[in-house]
Short mmCIF file of C-alpha atoms in Angstrom, two decimals:
data_model
loop_
_atom_site.label_atom_id
_atom_site.label_comp_id
_atom_site.label_asym_id
_atom_site.label_seq_id
_atom_site.Cartn_x
_atom_site.Cartn_y
_atom_site.Cartn_z
CA MET Y 2 23.47 24.11 54.44
CA PRO Y 3 23.08 26.51 51.51
CA LYS Y 4 19.58 27.29 50.28
CA TYR Y 5 18.73 27.92 46.64
CA LEU Y 6 15.87 29.64 44.85
CA ALA Y 7 14.84 27.58 41.83
CA LEU Y 8 13.01 29.56 39.15
CA TYR Y 9 11.08 27.62 36.55
CA SER Y 10 11.10 29.31 33.15
CA ALA Y 11 7.69 29.56 31.58
CA SER Y 12 7.03 29.11 27.91
CA SER Y 13 5.59 32.08 26.04
CA GLU Y 14 2.98 29.69 24.66
CA PRO Y 15 -0.17 29.03 26.71
CA MET Y 16 -0.38 25.71 28.50
CA PRO Y 17 -2.18 23.12 26.42
CA GLU Y 18 -5.63 22.07 27.52
CA MET Y 19 -5.51 19.00 29.74
CA THR Y 20 -8.10 16.47 30.70
CA PRO Y 21 -8.74 16.16 34.44
CA GLU Y 22 -6.78 12.89 34.36
CA GLU Y 23 -3.79 14.54 32.66
CA GLY Y 24 -3.88 17.40 35.18
CA GLN Y 25 -3.97 14.93 38.07
CA ALA Y 26 -1.05 12.96 36.58
CA MET Y 27 0.96 16.17 36.19
CA MET Y 28 0.32 17.18 39.82
CA GLN Y 29 1.15 13.66 41.00
CA ALA Y 30 4.52 13.88 39.21
CA TRP Y 31 5.25 17.10 41.13
CA PHE Y 32 4.20 15.55 44.46
CA ASP Y 33 6.33 12.46 43.73
CA TRP Y 34 9.34 14.71 43.05
CA ARG Y 35 8.70 16.67 46.27
CA ASP Y 36 8.36 13.51 48.33
CA GLY Y 37 11.51 12.01 46.77
CA ALA Y 38 13.52 15.15 47.51
CA GLY Y 39 12.51 14.91 51.18
CA VAL Y 40 14.18 17.39 53.54
CA ALA Y 41 15.90 19.16 50.64
CA ILE Y 42 12.60 20.94 49.98
CA VAL Y 43 12.42 24.05 52.17
CA ASP Y 44 9.43 25.54 50.32
CA PHE Y 45 7.74 23.48 47.60
CA GLY Y 46 6.76 26.75 45.95
CA ALA Y 47 3.95 27.56 43.56
CA PRO Y 48 3.23 28.62 40.00
CA THR Y 49 3.55 32.34 39.20
CA VAL Y 50 2.14 34.74 36.62
CA PRO Y 51 3.57 38.15 35.62
CA ALA Y 52 2.14 40.94 37.74
CA SER Y 53 3.91 43.96 36.23
CA ASP Y 54 5.07 45.27 32.88
CA GLY Y 55 8.43 43.84 31.91
CA ALA Y 56 8.13 40.84 34.23
CA GLY Y 57 10.18 37.90 33.02
CA SER Y 58 9.09 34.44 32.11
CA VAL Y 59 9.16 32.87 35.56
CA GLY Y 60 6.43 30.26 35.74
CA GLY Y 61 7.05 29.16 39.32
CA TYR Y 62 9.57 28.69 42.09
CA SER Y 63 10.83 26.33 44.77
CA ILE Y 64 13.33 26.80 47.59
CA VAL Y 65 15.65 23.88 48.25
CA GLN Y 66 18.73 23.17 50.33
CA ALA Y 67 21.75 21.24 49.12
CA ASP Y 68 25.40 20.88 50.06
CA ASN Y 69 26.57 22.14 46.66
CA VAL Y 70 25.53 22.66 43.04
CA ASP Y 71 26.21 18.99 42.14
CA ALA Y 72 23.81 17.88 44.89
CA LEU Y 73 21.31 20.46 43.67
CA ASP Y 74 21.49 19.05 40.14
CA ALA Y 75 20.87 15.57 41.52
CA ILE Y 76 17.74 16.77 43.35
CA PHE Y 77 16.38 18.30 40.15
CA GLU Y 78 17.26 15.37 37.89
CA SER Y 79 13.75 13.95 38.29
CA ASN Y 80 11.97 17.33 38.51
CA PRO Y 81 8.87 17.27 36.25
CA HIS Y 82 9.59 20.69 34.72
CA ARG Y 83 13.12 19.67 33.78
CA ARG Y 84 12.05 16.24 32.54
CA LYS Y 85 9.68 17.91 30.08
CA GLY Y 86 12.56 20.00 28.71
CA GLY Y 87 11.90 23.09 30.82
CA THR Y 88 14.62 25.30 32.21
CA VAL Y 89 15.32 25.73 35.91
CA GLU Y 90 17.52 28.62 37.03
CA PHE Y 91 19.21 28.49 40.45
CA HIS Y 92 20.18 31.36 42.74
CA GLU Y 93 21.89 30.83 46.09
CA ILE Y 94 20.06 32.56 48.93
CA LEU Y 95 22.62 34.37 51.04
CA ASP Y 96 22.29 34.50 54.82
CA ILE Y 97 22.49 38.11 55.93
CA GLY Y 98 22.29 37.18 59.60
#
């Protein structure tokens, strides 16, 4: 089954301050998405920050598996980043054997 690298685009604006309750609710939304996606999640991923000059606006990543791009879109339909209007970019990971 093909695997895909999902890159979450980060806003150039800093994240707004959140109360502990808001932060917990945000994390719970991510865990709910992960649990709902089940075996499609190969690597849940993590947030990222630029580490070099010229680094893009990638705010995090996940690695998922899906039969095709339509199935991939279905997996990410309820993704918290996408539901808040964020952009997710997909790249197929090629098997080089």
